[in-house]
Amino acid sequence: MHRLLLLACLWLLAAPPASSIFQRPTGTPAPLHLQYLLEPLHPTVHTQRGATATLPCVLRSLPHNYRVKWSKVEPTNYRENIIIITNGLYHKNYGPLSPRVRLRHSHRYDASLTITDVALEDEGRYRCQLVNGLEDESISLTLHLEGVVFPYQPSNGRYKFNYHEAKRACEQQDSRLATYQQLYKAWTEGLDWCNAGWILDGTVHYPIINSREPCGGRLLLPGVRTYGARDKQKDRFDAFCFTSALQGSQVYFIRGHLNFKEAGQACRSHGAAIAKVGQLYSAWKFLQLDRCDGGWLADGSVRYPITIPRQRCGGLPDPGVRSFGFPSKEMRTYGTYCFVGK
């Protein structure tokens, strides 16, 4: 009996304390140990371009002489740009987001940030920081836009853009330079492109699904190949652009044998504009636009979107936006794709 009692005592000493017996399931992240800010239930907020999005930040209590500061981490330099500062009674907006942001303030503990008319450049990581002397604390949230990445090169051939020209070219096509995360996600979804291109942080990459000789060789595994950081002024590559769905927009095709000038006139006569490359990719990705007809676009290229691959529409096995390149603008061979925004 004494031996059984001794074993029982030893077991109790070795057992974990009662508070730790019911442990968090494996894989559940540890709490942030926040004193004043509530941990967000969903750290990623999904939205669309043109929509209104709210990034939640709610206080547990209101400490004396506190401030709440919202900032955005910029992917080009990893600096935090202040967006808004509030003390609960008054607030001040900062930077280019200033006209489109406000505090939701649905109750006195609510410091959530609302962004109206969400733009491509709004995607990224945001920080809500409670500033209270030695007890500062913060939470991070990500604003995510569903989008599509596409490679882009000008009419005069491959590897013509320095970084600044690539950035401008994407913006002219209703898009922006992709981030590495966006390019990587596009690769996982099937983007396979042998030409290297600039991305937003000034590095150069190319995504390969099918390893082959002209693209680093057959022995290299599939992946996002990298050239690293390059000289933004001197080095020249293509561009990887990112665009997203735009609420209330439409892309449609006008059939005809039109030259480039007539294509633009045809769209304007319907109250529309000739579509940009990013707008065609967005319609293909999000509106399932599927046409076997080549059509002029605003940059002078001729392309067509294929959602359901078939032999008579290029014969390629995968969906995508096919290209005829940049034919002479005097050719009367193609129709045109038109864009109507909201």
PDB file of N, CA and C in Angstrom, residues 239-323:
ATOM      1  N   ALA A 239       8.919  42.905 -67.875  1.00  0.00           N
ATOM      2  CA  ALA A 239       8.215  43.258 -66.635  1.00  0.00           C
ATOM      3  C   ALA A 239       7.193  42.182 -66.310  1.00  0.00           C
ATOM      4  N   PHE A 240       6.978  41.960 -65.009  1.00  0.00           N
ATOM      5  CA  PHE A 240       5.856  41.156 -64.556  1.00  0.00           C
ATOM      6  C   PHE A 240       4.861  42.098 -63.883  1.00  0.00           C
ATOM      7  N   CYS A 241       3.684  42.209 -64.491  1.00  0.00           N
ATOM      8  CA  CYS A 241       2.659  43.136 -64.023  1.00  0.00           C
ATOM      9  C   CYS A 241       1.565  42.390 -63.267  1.00  0.00           C
ATOM     10  N   PHE A 242       0.926  43.097 -62.356  1.00  0.00           N
ATOM     11  CA  PHE A 242      -0.181  42.537 -61.571  1.00  0.00           C
ATOM     12  C   PHE A 242      -1.408  43.412 -61.748  1.00  0.00           C
ATOM     13  N   THR A 243      -2.548  42.788 -62.043  1.00  0.00           N
ATOM     14  CA  THR A 243      -3.802  43.533 -62.104  1.00  0.00           C
ATOM     15  C   THR A 243      -4.871  42.754 -61.377  1.00  0.00           C
ATOM     16  N   SER A 244      -5.972  43.428 -61.091  1.00  0.00           N
ATOM     17  CA  SER A 244      -7.045  42.817 -60.317  1.00  0.00           C
ATOM     18  C   SER A 244      -8.385  43.129 -60.952  1.00  0.00           C
ATOM     19  N   ALA A 245      -9.403  42.411 -60.508  1.00  0.00           N
ATOM     20  CA  ALA A 245     -10.754  42.687 -61.001  1.00  0.00           C
ATOM     21  C   ALA A 245     -11.170  44.098 -60.579  1.00  0.00           C
ATOM     22  N   LEU A 246     -11.932  44.758 -61.422  1.00  0.00           N
ATOM     23  CA  LEU A 246     -12.464  46.087 -61.109  1.00  0.00           C
ATOM     24  C   LEU A 246     -13.975  45.992 -61.099  1.00  0.00           C
ATOM     25  N   GLN A 247     -14.571  46.276 -59.956  1.00  0.00           N
ATOM     26  CA  GLN A 247     -16.015  46.146 -59.820  1.00  0.00           C
ATOM     27  C   GLN A 247     -16.750  46.987 -60.863  1.00  0.00           C
ATOM     28  N   GLY A 248     -17.737  46.382 -61.514  1.00  0.00           N
ATOM     29  CA  GLY A 248     -18.592  47.100 -62.449  1.00  0.00           C
ATOM     30  C   GLY A 248     -18.010  47.299 -63.823  1.00  0.00           C
ATOM     31  N   SER A 249     -16.831  46.706 -64.109  1.00  0.00           N
ATOM     32  CA  SER A 249     -16.216  46.904 -65.422  1.00  0.00           C
ATOM     33  C   SER A 249     -16.598  45.771 -66.366  1.00  0.00           C
ATOM     34  N   GLN A 250     -16.377  46.002 -67.670  1.00  0.00           N
ATOM     35  CA  GLN A 250     -16.692  45.004 -68.689  1.00  0.00           C
ATOM     36  C   GLN A 250     -15.737  45.153 -69.860  1.00  0.00           C
ATOM     37  N   VAL A 251     -15.299  44.028 -70.412  1.00  0.00           N
ATOM     38  CA  VAL A 251     -14.522  44.004 -71.644  1.00  0.00           C
ATOM     39  C   VAL A 251     -15.306  43.198 -72.663  1.00  0.00           C
ATOM     40  N   TYR A 252     -15.465  43.736 -73.869  1.00  0.00           N
ATOM     41  CA  TYR A 252     -16.204  43.006 -74.902  1.00  0.00           C
ATOM     42  C   TYR A 252     -15.510  43.192 -76.252  1.00  0.00           C
ATOM     43  N   PHE A 253     -15.870  42.333 -77.180  1.00  0.00           N
ATOM     44  CA  PHE A 253     -15.220  42.277 -78.491  1.00  0.00           C
ATOM     45  C   PHE A 253     -16.118  42.871 -79.566  1.00  0.00           C
ATOM     46  N   ILE A 254     -15.536  43.675 -80.455  1.00  0.00           N
ATOM     47  CA  ILE A 254     -16.229  44.165 -81.653  1.00  0.00           C
ATOM     48  C   ILE A 254     -15.574  43.509 -82.861  1.00  0.00           C
ATOM     49  N   ARG A 255     -16.377  42.779 -83.595  1.00  0.00           N
ATOM     50  CA  ARG A 255     -15.868  42.082 -84.770  1.00  0.00           C
ATOM     51  C   ARG A 255     -15.678  43.069 -85.924  1.00  0.00           C
ATOM     52  N   GLY A 256     -14.715  42.800 -86.763  1.00  0.00           N
ATOM     53  CA  GLY A 256     -14.514  43.639 -87.948  1.00  0.00           C
ATOM     54  C   GLY A 256     -13.111  43.480 -88.498  1.00  0.00           C
ATOM     55  N   HIS A 257     -12.873  44.133 -89.621  1.00  0.00           N
ATOM     56  CA  HIS A 257     -11.528  44.185 -90.207  1.00  0.00           C
ATOM     57  C   HIS A 257     -11.050  45.622 -90.053  1.00  0.00           C
ATOM     58  N   LEU A 258     -10.442  45.870 -88.898  1.00  0.00           N
ATOM     59  CA  LEU A 258     -10.129  47.236 -88.493  1.00  0.00           C
ATOM     60  C   LEU A 258      -8.624  47.425 -88.377  1.00  0.00           C
ATOM     61  N   ASN A 259      -8.145  48.614 -88.779  1.00  0.00           N
ATOM     62  CA  ASN A 259      -6.773  48.949 -88.415  1.00  0.00           C
ATOM     63  C   ASN A 259      -6.792  49.524 -87.001  1.00  0.00           C
ATOM     64  N   PHE A 260      -5.607  49.862 -86.472  1.00  0.00           N
ATOM     65  CA  PHE A 260      -5.528  50.272 -85.068  1.00  0.00           C
ATOM     66  C   PHE A 260      -6.350  51.529 -84.795  1.00  0.00           C
ATOM     67  N   LYS A 261      -6.279  52.515 -85.685  1.00  0.00           N
ATOM     68  CA  LYS A 261      -7.021  53.758 -85.485  1.00  0.00           C
ATOM     69  C   LYS A 261      -8.517  53.508 -85.518  1.00  0.00           C
ATOM     70  N   GLU A 262      -8.972  52.681 -86.457  1.00  0.00           N
ATOM     71  CA  GLU A 262     -10.399  52.371 -86.564  1.00  0.00           C
ATOM     72  C   GLU A 262     -10.880  51.578 -85.350  1.00  0.00           C
ATOM     73  N   ALA A 263      -9.996  50.769 -84.779  1.00  0.00           N
ATOM     74  CA  ALA A 263     -10.362  50.002 -83.582  1.00  0.00           C
ATOM     75  C   ALA A 263     -10.696  50.937 -82.422  1.00  0.00           C
ATOM     76  N   GLY A 264      -9.857  51.958 -82.230  1.00  0.00           N
ATOM     77  CA  GLY A 264     -10.126  52.930 -81.169  1.00  0.00           C
ATOM     78  C   GLY A 264     -11.414  53.693 -81.412  1.00  0.00           C
ATOM     79  N   GLN A 265     -11.660  54.064 -82.669  1.00  0.00           N
ATOM     80  CA  GLN A 265     -12.889  54.782 -83.012  1.00  0.00           C
ATOM     81  C   GLN A 265     -14.119  53.912 -82.779  1.00  0.00           C
ATOM     82  N   ALA A 266     -14.016  52.625 -83.096  1.00  0.00           N
ATOM     83  CA  ALA A 266     -15.145  51.712 -82.907  1.00  0.00           C
ATOM     84  C   ALA A 266     -15.527  51.616 -81.433  1.00  0.00           C
ATOM     85  N   CYS A 267     -14.544  51.542 -80.560  1.00  0.00           N
ATOM     86  CA  CYS A 267     -14.831  51.485 -79.123  1.00  0.00           C
ATOM     87  C   CYS A 267     -15.460  52.796 -78.641  1.00  0.00           C
ATOM     88  N   ARG A 268     -14.911  53.916 -79.082  1.00  0.00           N
ATOM     89  CA  ARG A 268     -15.441  55.216 -78.640  1.00  0.00           C
ATOM     90  C   ARG A 268     -16.870  55.429 -79.120  1.00  0.00           C
ATOM     91  N   SER A 269     -17.198  54.904 -80.299  1.00  0.00           N
ATOM     92  CA  SER A 269     -18.559  55.061 -80.816  1.00  0.00           C
ATOM     93  C   SER A 269     -19.573  54.285 -79.982  1.00  0.00           C
ATOM     94  N   HIS A 270     -19.103  53.330 -79.197  1.00  0.00           N
ATOM     95  CA  HIS A 270     -19.962  52.576 -78.290  1.00  0.00           C
ATOM     96  C   HIS A 270     -19.880  53.106 -76.850  1.00  0.00           C
ATOM     97  N   GLY A 271     -19.267  54.259 -76.675  1.00  0.00           N
ATOM     98  CA  GLY A 271     -19.133  54.819 -75.329  1.00  0.00           C
ATOM     99  C   GLY A 271     -18.100  54.123 -74.476  1.00  0.00           C
ATOM    100  N   ALA A 272     -17.136  53.475 -75.121  1.00  0.00           N
ATOM    101  CA  ALA A 272     -16.106  52.722 -74.400  1.00  0.00           C
ATOM    102  C   ALA A 272     -14.722  53.201 -74.827  1.00  0.00           C
ATOM    103  N   ALA A 273     -13.683  52.574 -74.298  1.00  0.00           N
ATOM    104  CA  ALA A 273     -12.302  52.850 -74.692  1.00  0.00           C
ATOM    105  C   ALA A 273     -11.669  51.540 -75.124  1.00  0.00           C
ATOM    106  N   ILE A 274     -10.695  51.616 -76.014  1.00  0.00           N
ATOM    107  CA  ILE A 274      -9.987  50.404 -76.404  1.00  0.00           C
ATOM    108  C   ILE A 274      -9.306  49.829 -75.165  1.00  0.00           C
ATOM    109  N   ALA A 275      -9.430  48.529 -74.949  1.00  0.00           N
ATOM    110  CA  ALA A 275      -8.973  47.897 -73.706  1.00  0.00           C
ATOM    111  C   ALA A 275      -7.453  47.895 -73.602  1.00  0.00           C
ATOM    112  N   LYS A 276      -6.969  47.962 -72.371  1.00  0.00           N
ATOM    113  CA  LYS A 276      -5.548  47.828 -72.081  1.00  0.00           C
ATOM    114  C   LYS A 276      -5.244  46.352 -71.796  1.00  0.00           C
ATOM    115  N   VAL A 277      -3.972  46.016 -71.831  1.00  0.00           N
ATOM    116  CA  VAL A 277      -3.591  44.616 -71.656  1.00  0.00           C
ATOM    117  C   VAL A 277      -4.042  44.093 -70.291  1.00  0.00           C
ATOM    118  N   GLY A 278      -3.840  44.875 -69.241  1.00  0.00           N
ATOM    119  CA  GLY A 278      -4.260  44.446 -67.908  1.00  0.00           C
ATOM    120  C   GLY A 278      -5.755  44.239 -67.815  1.00  0.00           C
ATOM    121  N   GLN A 279      -6.525  45.046 -68.515  1.00  0.00           N
ATOM    122  CA  GLN A 279      -7.979  44.910 -68.494  1.00  0.00           C
ATOM    123  C   GLN A 279      -8.431  43.632 -69.190  1.00  0.00           C
ATOM    124  N   LEU A 280      -7.742  43.258 -70.277  1.00  0.00           N
ATOM    125  CA  LEU A 280      -8.073  42.003 -70.949  1.00  0.00           C
ATOM    126  C   LEU A 280      -7.724  40.814 -70.061  1.00  0.00           C
ATOM    127  N   TYR A 281      -6.565  40.843 -69.417  1.00  0.00           N
ATOM    128  CA  TYR A 281      -6.201  39.753 -68.501  1.00  0.00           C
ATOM    129  C   TYR A 281      -7.201  39.648 -67.350  1.00  0.00           C
ATOM    130  N   SER A 282      -7.624  40.772 -66.808  1.00  0.00           N
ATOM    131  CA  SER A 282      -8.591  40.757 -65.717  1.00  0.00           C
ATOM    132  C   SER A 282      -9.912  40.143 -66.163  1.00  0.00           C
ATOM    133  N   ALA A 283     -10.385  40.510 -67.361  1.00  0.00           N
ATOM    134  CA  ALA A 283     -11.644  39.956 -67.878  1.00  0.00           C
ATOM    135  C   ALA A 283     -11.508  38.456 -68.131  1.00  0.00           C
ATOM    136  N   TRP A 284     -10.346  38.041 -68.620  1.00  0.00           N
ATOM    137  CA  TRP A 284     -10.103  36.611 -68.843  1.00  0.00           C
ATOM    138  C   TRP A 284     -10.113  35.846 -67.518  1.00  0.00           C
ATOM    139  N   LYS A 285      -9.450  36.393 -66.514  1.00  0.00           N
ATOM    140  CA  LYS A 285      -9.297  35.700 -65.237  1.00  0.00           C
ATOM    141  C   LYS A 285     -10.579  35.694 -64.421  1.00  0.00           C
ATOM    142  N   PHE A 286     -11.257  36.837 -64.342  1.00  0.00           N
ATOM    143  CA  PHE A 286     -12.357  36.976 -63.392  1.00  0.00           C
ATOM    144  C   PHE A 286     -13.744  36.949 -64.032  1.00  0.00           C
ATOM    145  N   LEU A 287     -13.826  37.259 -65.316  1.00  0.00           N
ATOM    146  CA  LEU A 287     -15.125  37.241 -66.000  1.00  0.00           C
ATOM    147  C   LEU A 287     -15.222  36.091 -66.992  1.00  0.00           C
ATOM    148  N   GLN A 288     -14.180  35.256 -67.023  1.00  0.00           N
ATOM    149  CA  GLN A 288     -14.161  34.071 -67.889  1.00  0.00           C
ATOM    150  C   GLN A 288     -14.353  34.429 -69.366  1.00  0.00           C
ATOM    151  N   LEU A 289     -13.784  35.561 -69.786  1.00  0.00           N
ATOM    152  CA  LEU A 289     -13.892  35.975 -71.186  1.00  0.00           C
ATOM    153  C   LEU A 289     -13.152  34.976 -72.076  1.00  0.00           C
ATOM    154  N   ASP A 290     -13.838  34.469 -73.090  1.00  0.00           N
ATOM    155  CA  ASP A 290     -13.290  33.430 -73.961  1.00  0.00           C
ATOM    156  C   ASP A 290     -13.656  33.778 -75.405  1.00  0.00           C
ATOM    157  N   ARG A 291     -12.647  34.200 -76.181  1.00  0.00           N
ATOM    158  CA  ARG A 291     -12.870  34.550 -77.594  1.00  0.00           C
ATOM    159  C   ARG A 291     -11.718  34.000 -78.415  1.00  0.00           C
ATOM    160  N   CYS A 292     -12.070  33.483 -79.572  1.00  0.00           N
ATOM    161  CA  CYS A 292     -11.045  32.938 -80.451  1.00  0.00           C
ATOM    162  C   CYS A 292     -10.593  33.978 -81.472  1.00  0.00           C
ATOM    163  N   ASP A 293     -11.010  35.230 -81.288  1.00  0.00           N
ATOM    164  CA  ASP A 293     -10.755  36.283 -82.270  1.00  0.00           C
ATOM    165  C   ASP A 293      -9.670  37.229 -81.767  1.00  0.00           C
ATOM    166  N   GLY A 294      -8.666  37.448 -82.588  1.00  0.00           N
ATOM    167  CA  GLY A 294      -7.649  38.434 -82.257  1.00  0.00           C
ATOM    168  C   GLY A 294      -8.219  39.840 -82.316  1.00  0.00           C
ATOM    169  N   GLY A 295      -7.859  40.660 -81.336  1.00  0.00           N
ATOM    170  CA  GLY A 295      -8.366  42.029 -81.302  1.00  0.00           C
ATOM    171  C   GLY A 295      -7.302  43.013 -80.857  1.00  0.00           C
ATOM    172  N   TRP A 296      -7.396  44.235 -81.389  1.00  0.00           N
ATOM    173  CA  TRP A 296      -6.450  45.296 -81.018  1.00  0.00           C
ATOM    174  C   TRP A 296      -6.624  45.684 -79.556  1.00  0.00           C
ATOM    175  N   LEU A 297      -5.500  46.047 -78.932  1.00  0.00           N
ATOM    176  CA  LEU A 297      -5.495  46.613 -77.586  1.00  0.00           C
ATOM    177  C   LEU A 297      -4.793  47.969 -77.618  1.00  0.00           C
ATOM    178  N   ALA A 298      -4.874  48.694 -76.509  1.00  0.00           N
ATOM    179  CA  ALA A 298      -4.425  50.081 -76.479  1.00  0.00           C
ATOM    180  C   ALA A 298      -2.936  50.252 -76.752  1.00  0.00           C
ATOM    181  N   ASP A 299      -2.126  49.243 -76.467  1.00  0.00           N
ATOM    182  CA  ASP A 299      -0.684  49.375 -76.691  1.00  0.00           C
ATOM    183  C   ASP A 299      -0.274  49.010 -78.110  1.00  0.00           C
ATOM    184  N   GLY A 300      -1.255  48.711 -78.979  1.00  0.00           N
ATOM    185  CA  GLY A 300      -0.946  48.342 -80.357  1.00  0.00           C
ATOM    186  C   GLY A 300      -0.715  46.853 -80.552  1.00  0.00           C
ATOM    187  N   SER A 301      -0.869  46.065 -79.501  1.00  0.00           N
ATOM    188  CA  SER A 301      -0.734  44.609 -79.639  1.00  0.00           C
ATOM    189  C   SER A 301      -2.083  44.009 -80.025  1.00  0.00           C
ATOM    190  N   VAL A 302      -2.036  42.768 -80.486  1.00  0.00           N
ATOM    191  CA  VAL A 302      -3.249  42.016 -80.826  1.00  0.00           C
ATOM    192  C   VAL A 302      -3.241  40.736 -80.003  1.00  0.00           C
ATOM    193  N   ARG A 303      -4.308  40.511 -79.236  1.00  0.00           N
ATOM    194  CA  ARG A 303      -4.378  39.364 -78.339  1.00  0.00           C
ATOM    195  C   ARG A 303      -5.797  38.804 -78.329  1.00  0.00           C
ATOM    196  N   TYR A 304      -5.929  37.619 -77.723  1.00  0.00           N
ATOM    197  CA  TYR A 304      -7.271  37.054 -77.524  1.00  0.00           C
ATOM    198  C   TYR A 304      -7.254  36.124 -76.310  1.00  0.00           C
ATOM    199  N   PRO A 305      -8.348  36.123 -75.521  1.00  0.00           N
ATOM    200  CA  PRO A 305      -8.397  35.352 -74.272  1.00  0.00           C
ATOM    201  C   PRO A 305      -9.059  33.987 -74.481  1.00  0.00           C
ATOM    202  N   ILE A 306      -8.423  32.930 -73.974  1.00  0.00           N
ATOM    203  CA  ILE A 306      -8.955  31.582 -74.095  1.00  0.00           C
ATOM    204  C   ILE A 306      -9.132  30.977 -72.696  1.00  0.00           C
ATOM    205  N   THR A 307     -10.379  30.720 -72.338  1.00  0.00           N
ATOM    206  CA  THR A 307     -10.696  30.062 -71.073  1.00  0.00           C
ATOM    207  C   THR A 307     -10.790  28.552 -71.250  1.00  0.00           C
ATOM    208  N   ILE A 308     -11.361  28.134 -72.384  1.00  0.00           N
ATOM    209  CA  ILE A 308     -11.499  26.705 -72.698  1.00  0.00           C
ATOM    210  C   ILE A 308     -10.595  26.397 -73.887  1.00  0.00           C
ATOM    211  N   PRO A 309      -9.416  25.811 -73.654  1.00  0.00           N
ATOM    212  CA  PRO A 309      -8.483  25.539 -74.765  1.00  0.00           C
ATOM    213  C   PRO A 309      -9.094  24.585 -75.786  1.00  0.00           C
ATOM    214  N   ARG A 310      -8.850  24.867 -77.073  1.00  0.00           N
ATOM    215  CA  ARG A 310      -9.325  24.015 -78.150  1.00  0.00           C
ATOM    216  C   ARG A 310      -8.379  24.140 -79.331  1.00  0.00           C
ATOM    217  N   GLN A 311      -8.383  23.139 -80.180  1.00  0.00           N
ATOM    218  CA  GLN A 311      -7.403  23.017 -81.239  1.00  0.00           C
ATOM    219  C   GLN A 311      -7.430  24.195 -82.194  1.00  0.00           C
ATOM    220  N   ARG A 312      -8.618  24.657 -82.527  1.00  0.00           N
ATOM    221  CA  ARG A 312      -8.720  25.705 -83.543  1.00  0.00           C
ATOM    222  C   ARG A 312      -8.417  27.105 -82.992  1.00  0.00           C
ATOM    223  N   CYS A 313      -8.133  27.192 -81.684  1.00  0.00           N
ATOM    224  CA  CYS A 313      -7.829  28.496 -81.079  1.00  0.00           C
ATOM    225  C   CYS A 313      -6.401  28.512 -80.542  1.00  0.00           C
ATOM    226  N   GLY A 314      -5.483  28.190 -81.399  1.00  0.00           N
ATOM    227  CA  GLY A 314      -4.073  28.220 -81.021  1.00  0.00           C
ATOM    228  C   GLY A 314      -3.496  26.868 -80.690  1.00  0.00           C
ATOM    229  N   GLY A 315      -4.361  25.939 -80.302  1.00  0.00           N
ATOM    230  CA  GLY A 315      -3.913  24.571 -80.065  1.00  0.00           C
ATOM    231  C   GLY A 315      -3.161  24.336 -78.776  1.00  0.00           C
ATOM    232  N   LEU A 316      -2.912  25.361 -77.977  1.00  0.00           N
ATOM    233  CA  LEU A 316      -2.179  25.173 -76.720  1.00  0.00           C
ATOM    234  C   LEU A 316      -3.090  24.525 -75.681  1.00  0.00           C
ATOM    235  N   PRO A 317      -2.529  23.701 -74.805  1.00  0.00           N
ATOM    236  CA  PRO A 317      -3.374  22.926 -73.886  1.00  0.00           C
ATOM    237  C   PRO A 317      -3.878  23.698 -72.674  1.00  0.00           C
ATOM    238  N   ASP A 318      -3.289  24.841 -72.377  1.00  0.00           N
ATOM    239  CA  ASP A 318      -3.644  25.569 -71.160  1.00  0.00           C
ATOM    240  C   ASP A 318      -4.417  26.846 -71.476  1.00  0.00           C
ATOM    241  N   PRO A 319      -5.320  27.257 -70.577  1.00  0.00           N
ATOM    242  CA  PRO A 319      -5.978  28.557 -70.747  1.00  0.00           C
ATOM    243  C   PRO A 319      -4.950  29.687 -70.714  1.00  0.00           C
ATOM    244  N   GLY A 320      -5.307  30.837 -71.269  1.00  0.00           N
ATOM    245  CA  GLY A 320      -4.394  31.964 -71.240  1.00  0.00           C
ATOM    246  C   GLY A 320      -4.799  33.051 -72.209  1.00  0.00           C
ATOM    247  N   VAL A 321      -4.064  34.139 -72.184  1.00  0.00           N
ATOM    248  CA  VAL A 321      -4.250  35.227 -73.149  1.00  0.00           C
ATOM    249  C   VAL A 321      -3.184  35.049 -74.215  1.00  0.00           C
ATOM    250  N   ARG A 322      -3.610  34.721 -75.427  1.00  0.00           N
ATOM    251  CA  ARG A 322      -2.684  34.488 -76.539  1.00  0.00           C
ATOM    252  C   ARG A 322      -2.342  35.830 -77.202  1.00  0.00           C
ATOM    253  N   SER A 323      -1.202  35.877 -77.867  1.00  0.00           N
ATOM    254  CA  SER A 323      -0.745  37.123 -78.477  1.00  0.00           C
ATOM    255  C   SER A 323      -0.297  36.914 -79.918  1.00  0.00           C
TER     256      SER A 323
END
